[in-house]
PDB file of C-alpha atoms in Angstrom:
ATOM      1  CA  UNK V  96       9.608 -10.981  29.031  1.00 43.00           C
ATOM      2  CA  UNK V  97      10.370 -11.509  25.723  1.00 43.00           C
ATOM      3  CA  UNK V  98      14.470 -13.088  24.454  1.00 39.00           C
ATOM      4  CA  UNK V  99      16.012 -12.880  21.675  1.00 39.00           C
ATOM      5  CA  UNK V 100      19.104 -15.303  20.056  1.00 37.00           C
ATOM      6  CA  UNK V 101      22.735 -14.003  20.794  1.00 31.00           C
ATOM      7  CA  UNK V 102      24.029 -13.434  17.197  1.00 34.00           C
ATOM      8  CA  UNK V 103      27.688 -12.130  15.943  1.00 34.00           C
ATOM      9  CA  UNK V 104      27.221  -8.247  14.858  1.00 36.00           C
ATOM     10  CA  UNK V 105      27.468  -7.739  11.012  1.00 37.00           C
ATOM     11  CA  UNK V 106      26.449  -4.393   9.339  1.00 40.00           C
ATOM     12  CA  UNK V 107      22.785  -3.701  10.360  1.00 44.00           C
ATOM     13  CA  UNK V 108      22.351  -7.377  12.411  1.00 54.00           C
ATOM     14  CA  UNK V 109      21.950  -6.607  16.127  1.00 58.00           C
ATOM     15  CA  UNK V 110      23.625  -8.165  18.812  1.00 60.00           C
ATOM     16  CA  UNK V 111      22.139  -8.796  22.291  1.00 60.00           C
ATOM     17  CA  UNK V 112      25.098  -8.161  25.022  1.00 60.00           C
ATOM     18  CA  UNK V 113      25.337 -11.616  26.867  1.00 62.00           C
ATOM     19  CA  UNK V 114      25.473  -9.643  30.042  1.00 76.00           C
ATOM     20  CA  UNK V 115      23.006  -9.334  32.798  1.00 85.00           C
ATOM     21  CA  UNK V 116      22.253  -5.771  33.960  1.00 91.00           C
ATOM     22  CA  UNK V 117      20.090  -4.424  36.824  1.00 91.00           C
ATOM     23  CA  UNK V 118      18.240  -1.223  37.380  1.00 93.00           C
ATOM     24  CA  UNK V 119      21.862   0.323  38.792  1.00 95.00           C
ATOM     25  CA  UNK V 120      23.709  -0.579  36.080  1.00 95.00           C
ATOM     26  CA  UNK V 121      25.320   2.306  33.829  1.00 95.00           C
ATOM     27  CA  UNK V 122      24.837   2.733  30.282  1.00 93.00           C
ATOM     28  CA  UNK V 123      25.576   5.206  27.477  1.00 92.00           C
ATOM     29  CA  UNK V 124      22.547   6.455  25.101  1.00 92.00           C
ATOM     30  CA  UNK V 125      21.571   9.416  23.095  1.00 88.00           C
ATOM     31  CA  UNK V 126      18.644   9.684  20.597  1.00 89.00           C
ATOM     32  CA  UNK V 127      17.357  12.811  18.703  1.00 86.00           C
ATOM     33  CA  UNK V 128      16.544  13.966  15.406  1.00 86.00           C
ATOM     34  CA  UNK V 129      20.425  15.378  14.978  1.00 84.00           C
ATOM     35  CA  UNK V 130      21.721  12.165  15.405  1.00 85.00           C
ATOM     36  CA  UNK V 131      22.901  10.344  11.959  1.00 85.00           C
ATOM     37  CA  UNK V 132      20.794   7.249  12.641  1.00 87.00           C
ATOM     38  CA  UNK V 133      17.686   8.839  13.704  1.00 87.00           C
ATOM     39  CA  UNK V 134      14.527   6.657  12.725  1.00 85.00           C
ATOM     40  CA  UNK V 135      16.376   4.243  11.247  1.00 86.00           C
ATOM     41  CA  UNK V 136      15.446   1.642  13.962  1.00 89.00           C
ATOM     42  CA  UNK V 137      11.950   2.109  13.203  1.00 92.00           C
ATOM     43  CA  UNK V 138      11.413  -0.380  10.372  1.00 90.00           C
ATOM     44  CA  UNK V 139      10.947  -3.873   9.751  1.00 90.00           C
ATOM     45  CA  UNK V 140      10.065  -4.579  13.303  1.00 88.00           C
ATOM     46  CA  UNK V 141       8.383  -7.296  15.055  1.00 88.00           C
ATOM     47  CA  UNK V 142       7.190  -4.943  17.705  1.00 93.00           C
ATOM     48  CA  UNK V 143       4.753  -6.407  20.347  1.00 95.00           C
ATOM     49  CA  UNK V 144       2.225  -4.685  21.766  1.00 98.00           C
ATOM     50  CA  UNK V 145       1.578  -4.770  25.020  1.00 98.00           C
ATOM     51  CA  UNK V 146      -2.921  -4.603  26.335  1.00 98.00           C
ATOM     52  CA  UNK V 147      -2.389  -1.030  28.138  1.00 98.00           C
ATOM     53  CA  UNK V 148      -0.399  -0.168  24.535  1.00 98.00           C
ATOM     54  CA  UNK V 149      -3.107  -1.020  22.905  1.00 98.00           C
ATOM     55  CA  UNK V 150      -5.429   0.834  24.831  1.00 98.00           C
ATOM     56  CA  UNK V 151      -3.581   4.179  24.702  1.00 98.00           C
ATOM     57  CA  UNK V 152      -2.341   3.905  21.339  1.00 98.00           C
ATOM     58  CA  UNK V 153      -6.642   3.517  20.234  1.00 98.00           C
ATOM     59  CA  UNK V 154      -7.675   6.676  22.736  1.00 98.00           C
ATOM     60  CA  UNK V 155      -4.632   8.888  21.363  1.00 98.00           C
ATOM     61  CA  UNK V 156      -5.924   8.181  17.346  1.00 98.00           C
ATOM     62  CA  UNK V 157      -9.663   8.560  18.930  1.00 98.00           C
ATOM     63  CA  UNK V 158     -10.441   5.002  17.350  1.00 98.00           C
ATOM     64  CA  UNK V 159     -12.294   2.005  18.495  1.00 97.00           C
ATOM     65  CA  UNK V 160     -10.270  -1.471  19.543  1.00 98.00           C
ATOM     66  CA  UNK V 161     -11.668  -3.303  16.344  1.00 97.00           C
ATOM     67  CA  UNK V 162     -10.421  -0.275  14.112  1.00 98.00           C
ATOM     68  CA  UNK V 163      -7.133   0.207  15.750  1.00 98.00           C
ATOM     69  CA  UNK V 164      -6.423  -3.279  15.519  1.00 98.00           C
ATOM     70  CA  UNK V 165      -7.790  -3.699  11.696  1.00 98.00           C
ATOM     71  CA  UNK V 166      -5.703  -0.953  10.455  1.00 98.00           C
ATOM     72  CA  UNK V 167      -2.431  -1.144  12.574  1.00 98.00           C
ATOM     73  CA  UNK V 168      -2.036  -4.854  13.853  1.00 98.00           C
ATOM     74  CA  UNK V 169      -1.556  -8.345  12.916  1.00 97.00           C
ATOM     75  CA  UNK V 170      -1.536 -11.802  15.411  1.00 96.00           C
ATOM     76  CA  UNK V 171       1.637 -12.776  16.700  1.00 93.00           C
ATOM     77  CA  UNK V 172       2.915 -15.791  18.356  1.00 93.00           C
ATOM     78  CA  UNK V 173       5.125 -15.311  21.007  1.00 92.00           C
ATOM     79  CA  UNK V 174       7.784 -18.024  20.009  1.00 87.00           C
ATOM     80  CA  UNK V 175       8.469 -19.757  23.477  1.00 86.00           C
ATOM     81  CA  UNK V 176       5.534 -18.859  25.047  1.00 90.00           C
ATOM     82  CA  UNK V 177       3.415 -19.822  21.996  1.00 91.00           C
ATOM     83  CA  UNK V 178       0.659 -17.463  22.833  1.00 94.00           C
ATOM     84  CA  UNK V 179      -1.044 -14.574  20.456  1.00 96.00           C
ATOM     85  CA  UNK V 180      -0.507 -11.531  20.695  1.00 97.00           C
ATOM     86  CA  UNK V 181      -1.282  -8.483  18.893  1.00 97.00           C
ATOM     87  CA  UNK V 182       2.157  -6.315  16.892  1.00 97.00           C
ATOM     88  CA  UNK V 183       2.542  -3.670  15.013  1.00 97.00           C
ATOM     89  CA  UNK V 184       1.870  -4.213  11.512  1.00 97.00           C
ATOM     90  CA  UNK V 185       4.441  -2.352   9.176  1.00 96.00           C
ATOM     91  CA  UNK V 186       3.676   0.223   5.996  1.00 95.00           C
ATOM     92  CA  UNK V 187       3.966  -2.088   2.645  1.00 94.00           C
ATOM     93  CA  UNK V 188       6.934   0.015   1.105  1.00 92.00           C
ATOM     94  CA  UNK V 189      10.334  -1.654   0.794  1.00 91.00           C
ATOM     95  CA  UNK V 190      12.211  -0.698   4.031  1.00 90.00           C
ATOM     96  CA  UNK V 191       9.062  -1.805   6.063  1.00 93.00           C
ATOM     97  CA  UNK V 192       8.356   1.699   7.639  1.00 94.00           C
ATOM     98  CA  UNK V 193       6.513   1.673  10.704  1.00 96.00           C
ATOM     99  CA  UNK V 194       3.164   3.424  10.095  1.00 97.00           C
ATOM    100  CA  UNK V 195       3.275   5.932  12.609  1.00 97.00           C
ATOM    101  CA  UNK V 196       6.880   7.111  11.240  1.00 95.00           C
ATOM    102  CA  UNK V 197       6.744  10.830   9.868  1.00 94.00           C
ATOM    103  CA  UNK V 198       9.377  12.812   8.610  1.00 90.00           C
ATOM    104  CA  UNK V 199       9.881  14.274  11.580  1.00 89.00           C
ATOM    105  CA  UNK V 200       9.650  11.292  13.646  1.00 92.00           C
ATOM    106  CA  UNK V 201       6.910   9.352  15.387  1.00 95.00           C
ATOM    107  CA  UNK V 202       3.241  11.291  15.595  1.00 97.00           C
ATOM    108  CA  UNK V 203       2.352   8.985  18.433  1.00 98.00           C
ATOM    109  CA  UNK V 204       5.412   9.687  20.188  1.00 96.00           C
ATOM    110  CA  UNK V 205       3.730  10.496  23.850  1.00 97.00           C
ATOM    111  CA  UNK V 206       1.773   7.093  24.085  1.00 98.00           C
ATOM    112  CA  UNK V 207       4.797   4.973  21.698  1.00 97.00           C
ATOM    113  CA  UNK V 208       4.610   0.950  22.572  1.00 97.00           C
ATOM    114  CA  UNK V 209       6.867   0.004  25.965  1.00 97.00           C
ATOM    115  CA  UNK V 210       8.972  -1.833  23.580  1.00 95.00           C
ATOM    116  CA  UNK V 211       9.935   1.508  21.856  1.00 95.00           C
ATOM    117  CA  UNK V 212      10.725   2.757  25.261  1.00 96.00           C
ATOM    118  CA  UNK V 213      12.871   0.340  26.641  1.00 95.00           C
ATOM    119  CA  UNK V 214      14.867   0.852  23.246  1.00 93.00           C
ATOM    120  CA  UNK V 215      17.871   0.112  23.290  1.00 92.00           C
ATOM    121  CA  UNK V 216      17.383  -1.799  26.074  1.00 93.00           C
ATOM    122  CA  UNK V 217      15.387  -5.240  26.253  1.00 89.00           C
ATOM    123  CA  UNK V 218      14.012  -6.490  29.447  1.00 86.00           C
ATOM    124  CA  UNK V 219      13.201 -10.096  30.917  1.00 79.00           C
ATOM    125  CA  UNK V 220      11.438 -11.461  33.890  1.00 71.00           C
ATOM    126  CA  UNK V 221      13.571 -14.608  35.774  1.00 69.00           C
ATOM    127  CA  UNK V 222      11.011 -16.896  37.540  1.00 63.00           C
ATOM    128  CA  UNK V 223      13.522 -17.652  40.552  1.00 64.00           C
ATOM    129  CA  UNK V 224      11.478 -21.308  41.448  1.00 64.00           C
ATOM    130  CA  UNK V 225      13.800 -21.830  44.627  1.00 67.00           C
ATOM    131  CA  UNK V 226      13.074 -18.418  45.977  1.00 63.00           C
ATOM    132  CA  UNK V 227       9.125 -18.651  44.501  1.00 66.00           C
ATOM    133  CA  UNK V 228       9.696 -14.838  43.223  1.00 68.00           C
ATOM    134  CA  UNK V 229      10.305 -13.008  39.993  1.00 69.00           C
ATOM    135  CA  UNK V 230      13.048 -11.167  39.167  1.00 75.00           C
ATOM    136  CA  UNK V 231      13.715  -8.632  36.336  1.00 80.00           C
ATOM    137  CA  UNK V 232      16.716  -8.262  34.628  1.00 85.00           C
ATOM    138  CA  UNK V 233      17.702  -6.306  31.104  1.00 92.00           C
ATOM    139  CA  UNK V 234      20.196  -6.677  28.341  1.00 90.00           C
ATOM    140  CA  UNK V 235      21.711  -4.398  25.868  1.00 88.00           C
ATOM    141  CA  UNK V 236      20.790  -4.402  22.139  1.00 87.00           C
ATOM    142  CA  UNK V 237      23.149  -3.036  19.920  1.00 83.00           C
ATOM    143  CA  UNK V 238      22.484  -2.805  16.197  1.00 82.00           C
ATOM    144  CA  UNK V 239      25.100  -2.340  13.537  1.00 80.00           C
ATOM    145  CA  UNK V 240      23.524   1.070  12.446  1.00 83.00           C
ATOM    146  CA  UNK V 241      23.304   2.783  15.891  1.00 86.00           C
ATOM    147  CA  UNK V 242      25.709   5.441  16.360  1.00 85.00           C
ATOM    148  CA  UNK V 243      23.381   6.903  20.241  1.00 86.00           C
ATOM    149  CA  UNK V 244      24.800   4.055  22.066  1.00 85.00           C
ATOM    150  CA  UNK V 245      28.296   5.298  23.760  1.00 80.00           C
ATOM    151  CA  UNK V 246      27.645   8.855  23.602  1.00 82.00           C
ATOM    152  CA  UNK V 247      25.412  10.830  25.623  1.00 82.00           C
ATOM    153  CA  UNK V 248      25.505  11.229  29.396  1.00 87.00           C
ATOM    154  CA  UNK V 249      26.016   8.205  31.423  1.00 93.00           C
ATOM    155  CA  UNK V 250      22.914   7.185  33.133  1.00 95.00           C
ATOM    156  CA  UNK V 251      21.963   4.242  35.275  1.00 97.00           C
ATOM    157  CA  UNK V 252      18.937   1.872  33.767  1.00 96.00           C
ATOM    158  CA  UNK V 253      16.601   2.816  36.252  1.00 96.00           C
ATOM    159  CA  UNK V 254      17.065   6.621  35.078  1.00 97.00           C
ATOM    160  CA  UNK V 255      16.399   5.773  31.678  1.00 96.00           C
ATOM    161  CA  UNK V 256      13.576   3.641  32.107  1.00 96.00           C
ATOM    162  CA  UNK V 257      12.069   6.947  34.483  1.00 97.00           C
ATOM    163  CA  UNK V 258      13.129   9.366  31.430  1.00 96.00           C
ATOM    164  CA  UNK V 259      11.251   7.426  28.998  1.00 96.00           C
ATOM    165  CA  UNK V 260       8.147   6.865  31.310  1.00 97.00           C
ATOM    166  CA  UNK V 261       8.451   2.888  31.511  1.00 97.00           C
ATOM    167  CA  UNK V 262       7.190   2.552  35.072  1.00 96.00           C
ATOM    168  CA  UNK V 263       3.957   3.739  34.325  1.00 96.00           C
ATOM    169  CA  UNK V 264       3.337   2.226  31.078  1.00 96.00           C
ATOM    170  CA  UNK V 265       4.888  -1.221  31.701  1.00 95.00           C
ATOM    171  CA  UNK V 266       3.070  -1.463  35.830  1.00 95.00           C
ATOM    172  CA  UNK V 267      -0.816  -2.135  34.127  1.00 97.00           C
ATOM    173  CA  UNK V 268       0.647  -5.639  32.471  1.00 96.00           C
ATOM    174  CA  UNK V 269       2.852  -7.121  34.940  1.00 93.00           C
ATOM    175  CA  UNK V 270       0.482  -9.832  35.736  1.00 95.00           C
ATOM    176  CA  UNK V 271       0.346 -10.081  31.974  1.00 96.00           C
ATOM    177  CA  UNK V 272       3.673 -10.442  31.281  1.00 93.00           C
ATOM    178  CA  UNK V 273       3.695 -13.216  34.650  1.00 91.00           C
ATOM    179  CA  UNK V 274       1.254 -15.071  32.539  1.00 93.00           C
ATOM    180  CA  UNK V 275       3.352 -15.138  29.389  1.00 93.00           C
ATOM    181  CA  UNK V 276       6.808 -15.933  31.565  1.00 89.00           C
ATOM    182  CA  UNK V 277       5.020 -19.019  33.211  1.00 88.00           C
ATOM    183  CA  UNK V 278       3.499 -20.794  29.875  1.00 89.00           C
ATOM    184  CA  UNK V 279       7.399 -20.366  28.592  1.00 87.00           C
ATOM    185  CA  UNK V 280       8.776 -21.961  31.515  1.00 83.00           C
ATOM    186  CA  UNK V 281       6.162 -25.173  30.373  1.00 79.00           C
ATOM    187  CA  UNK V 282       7.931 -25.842  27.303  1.00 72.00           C
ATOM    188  CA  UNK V 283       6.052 -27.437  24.734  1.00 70.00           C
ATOM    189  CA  UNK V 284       2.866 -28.350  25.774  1.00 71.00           C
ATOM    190  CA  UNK V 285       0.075 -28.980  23.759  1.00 76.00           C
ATOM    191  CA  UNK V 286      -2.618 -25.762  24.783  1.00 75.00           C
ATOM    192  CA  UNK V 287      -6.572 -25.815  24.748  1.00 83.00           C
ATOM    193  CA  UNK V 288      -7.581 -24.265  21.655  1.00 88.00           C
ATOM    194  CA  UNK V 289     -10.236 -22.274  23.745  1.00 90.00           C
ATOM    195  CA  UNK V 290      -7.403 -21.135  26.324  1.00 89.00           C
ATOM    196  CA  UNK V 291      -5.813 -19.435  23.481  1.00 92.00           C
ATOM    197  CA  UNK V 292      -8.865 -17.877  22.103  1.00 95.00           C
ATOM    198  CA  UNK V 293      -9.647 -16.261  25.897  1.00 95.00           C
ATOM    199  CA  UNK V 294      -5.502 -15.110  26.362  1.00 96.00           C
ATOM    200  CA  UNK V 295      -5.361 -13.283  23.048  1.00 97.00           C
ATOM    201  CA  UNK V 296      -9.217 -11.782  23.571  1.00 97.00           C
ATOM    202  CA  UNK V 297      -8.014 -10.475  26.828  1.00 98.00           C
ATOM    203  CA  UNK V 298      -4.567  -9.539  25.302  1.00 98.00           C
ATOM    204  CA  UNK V 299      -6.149  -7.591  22.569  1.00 98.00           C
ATOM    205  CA  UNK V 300      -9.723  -6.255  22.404  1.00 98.00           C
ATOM    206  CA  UNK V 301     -11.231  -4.910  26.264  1.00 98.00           C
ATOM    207  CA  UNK V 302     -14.432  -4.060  24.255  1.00 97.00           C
ATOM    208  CA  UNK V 303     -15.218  -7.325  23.137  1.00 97.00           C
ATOM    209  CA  UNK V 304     -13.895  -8.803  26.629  1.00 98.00           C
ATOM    210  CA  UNK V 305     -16.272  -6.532  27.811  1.00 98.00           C
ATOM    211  CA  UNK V 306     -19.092  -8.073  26.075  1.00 97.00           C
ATOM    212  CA  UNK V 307     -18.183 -10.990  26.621  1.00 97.00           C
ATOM    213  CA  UNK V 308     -18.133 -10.825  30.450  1.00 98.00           C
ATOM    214  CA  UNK V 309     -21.791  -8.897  30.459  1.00 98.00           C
ATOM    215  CA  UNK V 310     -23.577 -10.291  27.669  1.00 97.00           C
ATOM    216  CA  UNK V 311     -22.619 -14.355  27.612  1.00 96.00           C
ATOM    217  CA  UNK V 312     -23.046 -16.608  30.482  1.00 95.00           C
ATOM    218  CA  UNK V 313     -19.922 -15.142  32.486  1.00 96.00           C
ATOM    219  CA  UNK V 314     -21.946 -13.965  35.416  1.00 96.00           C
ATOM    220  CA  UNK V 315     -24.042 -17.162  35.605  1.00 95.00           C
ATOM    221  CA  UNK V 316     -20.634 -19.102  36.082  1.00 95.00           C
ATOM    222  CA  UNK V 317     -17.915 -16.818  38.193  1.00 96.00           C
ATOM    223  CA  UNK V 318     -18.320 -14.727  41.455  1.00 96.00           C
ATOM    224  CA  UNK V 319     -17.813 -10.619  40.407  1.00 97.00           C
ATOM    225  CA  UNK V 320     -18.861  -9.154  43.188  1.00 96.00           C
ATOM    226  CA  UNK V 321     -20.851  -5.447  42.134  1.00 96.00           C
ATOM    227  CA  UNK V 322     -17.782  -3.310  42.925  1.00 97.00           C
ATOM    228  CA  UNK V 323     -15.507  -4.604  40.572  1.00 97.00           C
ATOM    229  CA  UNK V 324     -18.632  -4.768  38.165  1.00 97.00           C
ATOM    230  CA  UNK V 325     -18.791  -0.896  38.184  1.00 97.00           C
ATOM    231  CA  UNK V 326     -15.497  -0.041  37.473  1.00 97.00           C
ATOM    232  CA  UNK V 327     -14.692  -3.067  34.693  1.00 98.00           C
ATOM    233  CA  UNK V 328     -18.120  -1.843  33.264  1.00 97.00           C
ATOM    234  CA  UNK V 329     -16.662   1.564  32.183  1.00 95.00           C
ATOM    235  CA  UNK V 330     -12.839   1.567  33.129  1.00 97.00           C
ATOM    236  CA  UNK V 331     -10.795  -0.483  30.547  1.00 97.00           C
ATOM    237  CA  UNK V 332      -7.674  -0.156  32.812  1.00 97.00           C
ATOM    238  CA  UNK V 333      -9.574  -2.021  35.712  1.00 98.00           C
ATOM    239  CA  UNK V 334     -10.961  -4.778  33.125  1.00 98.00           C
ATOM    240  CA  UNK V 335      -7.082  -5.323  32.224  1.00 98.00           C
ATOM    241  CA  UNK V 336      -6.383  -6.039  35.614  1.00 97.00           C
ATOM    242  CA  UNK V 337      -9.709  -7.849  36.228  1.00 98.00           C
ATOM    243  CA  UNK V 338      -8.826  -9.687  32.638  1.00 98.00           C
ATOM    244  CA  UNK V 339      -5.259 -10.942  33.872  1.00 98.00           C
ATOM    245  CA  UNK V 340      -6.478 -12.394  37.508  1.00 97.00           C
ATOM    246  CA  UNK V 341      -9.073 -14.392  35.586  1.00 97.00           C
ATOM    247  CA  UNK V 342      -7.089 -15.473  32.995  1.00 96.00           C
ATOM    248  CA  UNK V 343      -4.899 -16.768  35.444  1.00 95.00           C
ATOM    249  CA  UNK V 344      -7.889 -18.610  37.791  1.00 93.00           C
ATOM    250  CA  UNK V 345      -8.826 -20.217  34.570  1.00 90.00           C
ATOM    251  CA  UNK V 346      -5.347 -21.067  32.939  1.00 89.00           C
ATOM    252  CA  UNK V 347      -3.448 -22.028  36.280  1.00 90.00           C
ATOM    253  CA  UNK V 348      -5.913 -23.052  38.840  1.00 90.00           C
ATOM    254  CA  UNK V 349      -5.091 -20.179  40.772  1.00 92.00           C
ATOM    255  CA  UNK V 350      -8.494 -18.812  42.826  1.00 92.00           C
ATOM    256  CA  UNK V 351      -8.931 -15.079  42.061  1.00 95.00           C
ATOM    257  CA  UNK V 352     -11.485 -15.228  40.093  1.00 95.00           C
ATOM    258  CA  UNK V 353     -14.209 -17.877  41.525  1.00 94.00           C
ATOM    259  CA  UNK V 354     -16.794 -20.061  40.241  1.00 93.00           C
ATOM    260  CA  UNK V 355     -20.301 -19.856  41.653  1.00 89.00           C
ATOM    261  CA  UNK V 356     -21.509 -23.556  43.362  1.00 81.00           C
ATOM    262  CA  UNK V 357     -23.987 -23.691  41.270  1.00 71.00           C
ATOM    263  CA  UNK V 358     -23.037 -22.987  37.430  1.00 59.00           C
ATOM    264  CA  UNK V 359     -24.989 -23.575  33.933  1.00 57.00           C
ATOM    265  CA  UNK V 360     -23.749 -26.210  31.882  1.00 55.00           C
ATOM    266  CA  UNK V 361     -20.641 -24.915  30.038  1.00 53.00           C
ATOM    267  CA  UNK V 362     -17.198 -26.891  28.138  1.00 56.00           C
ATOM    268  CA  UNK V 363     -14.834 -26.499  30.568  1.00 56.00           C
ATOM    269  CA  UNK V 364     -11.645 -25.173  29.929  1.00 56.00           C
ATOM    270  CA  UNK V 365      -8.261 -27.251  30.865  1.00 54.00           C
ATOM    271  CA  UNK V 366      -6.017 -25.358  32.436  1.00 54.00           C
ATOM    272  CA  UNK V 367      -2.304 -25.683  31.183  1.00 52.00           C
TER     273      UNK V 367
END
């Protein structure tokens, strides 16, 4: 989903291993409070958040979107992608603390961001175009102040990705992350101002994409049949999923979200 630059390992710099590893590939990691390093990789982040993190990471501090997002986020461009996104914004103290680090640890440790539990692992998606499928792949990150990787009992990646409950967090935003992957694989193109106000409205806030679908002229323009009304109406989970198909009708052409025949007069909106 989301690369980094391979650079040489000096002191705290990390260094992404230049090798390609699958779910059955073995790896060495061990993280707990007893360990030397423990919560040191916790500031001065640029840690994205994901829509579904977003949404359990507001529920578990019993806040609204617009609150959670005031108080603990700040836009981000993704830099190949060049689309918003919401990450976590860091404490203003000098090593850049994230704000839900304690003393003993992190106090929103059962719903933590995906990218926290991939750590130290990083993860991709490779849009195979001759094959017309996706394939993930991960990568190693070591940093210079680390001392879990190599110790610890030898696991395979898809048995730490099932210890730190990845599956379940990261299946709500494939389609999400599809959408991101594809506008990288564009390059440079020049973007609808408009498309990037709907991706990072969608990405971001489900209460105000909410709002917008039932109070603007949404349902005058696209087919929602009263099904998928109900359950977008109260379950934010559904209006993720509901939020990524049209985002991708509108963005790529694609037809899972339709127009009605007959439509108000509206700007339409390029897609890329």
């Amino acid at each position: 989903m989301f690369m980094e630059p391979i650079v040489p390992l000096r002191g705290f710099d990390k260094i992404i291993q230049p090798i390609r590893l699958t779910g059955k590939s073995k790896i060495l990691f061990h993280c707990e409070p007893n360990v030397p390093c423990f919560k040191l990789c916790c500031s001065d982040l640029y840690l994205p958040l994901t829509p579904y993190d977003i949404i359990r990471i507001r529920d578990f501090l019993k806040l609204t979107t617009d609150e959670f997002l005031i108080l603990y986020t700040e836009p981000f461009l993704l830099p190949k992608a060049e689309l918003p996104i919401a990450r976590l914004k860091m404490r203003d103290d000098a090593e850049k603390t994230c704000p839900f680090l304690e003393e003993g640890g992190c106090i929103i440790y059962p719903v933590r961001p995906l990218a926290c539990r991939y750590y130290p692992l990083g993860f991709g998606l490779f849009r195979n175009r001759d094959e017309r499928r996706t394939e993930d792949f991960y990568y190693l990150v070591q940093e210079g102040f680390c001392q879990g990787l190599e110790s610890g009992k030898e696991m395979t990646v898809e048995e730490y990705r099932q210890s730190q409950g990845i599956p379940e967090a990261e299946e709500p935003i494939v389609e999400w992350a599809e959408i991101i992957m594809r506008k990288a694989s564009f390059g440079p193109i020049e973007v609808p101002e408009k498309s990037i106000e709907l991706f990072f409205m969608v990405s971001t806030n489900p209460d105000r994409f909410r709002d917008f679908i039932f109070n603007s002229k949404f349902l005058e323009i696209f087919e929602v049949d009263e099904e998928t009304l109900k359950k977008i109406k109260k379950d934010d989970l559904a209006l993720l999923q509901f939020g990524f198909k049209w985002l991708k009708s509108v963005l790529f052409g694609e037809k899972h979200v339709q127009k009605k025949k007959t439509t108000p007069s509206v700007k339409k909106i390029k897609p890329f």
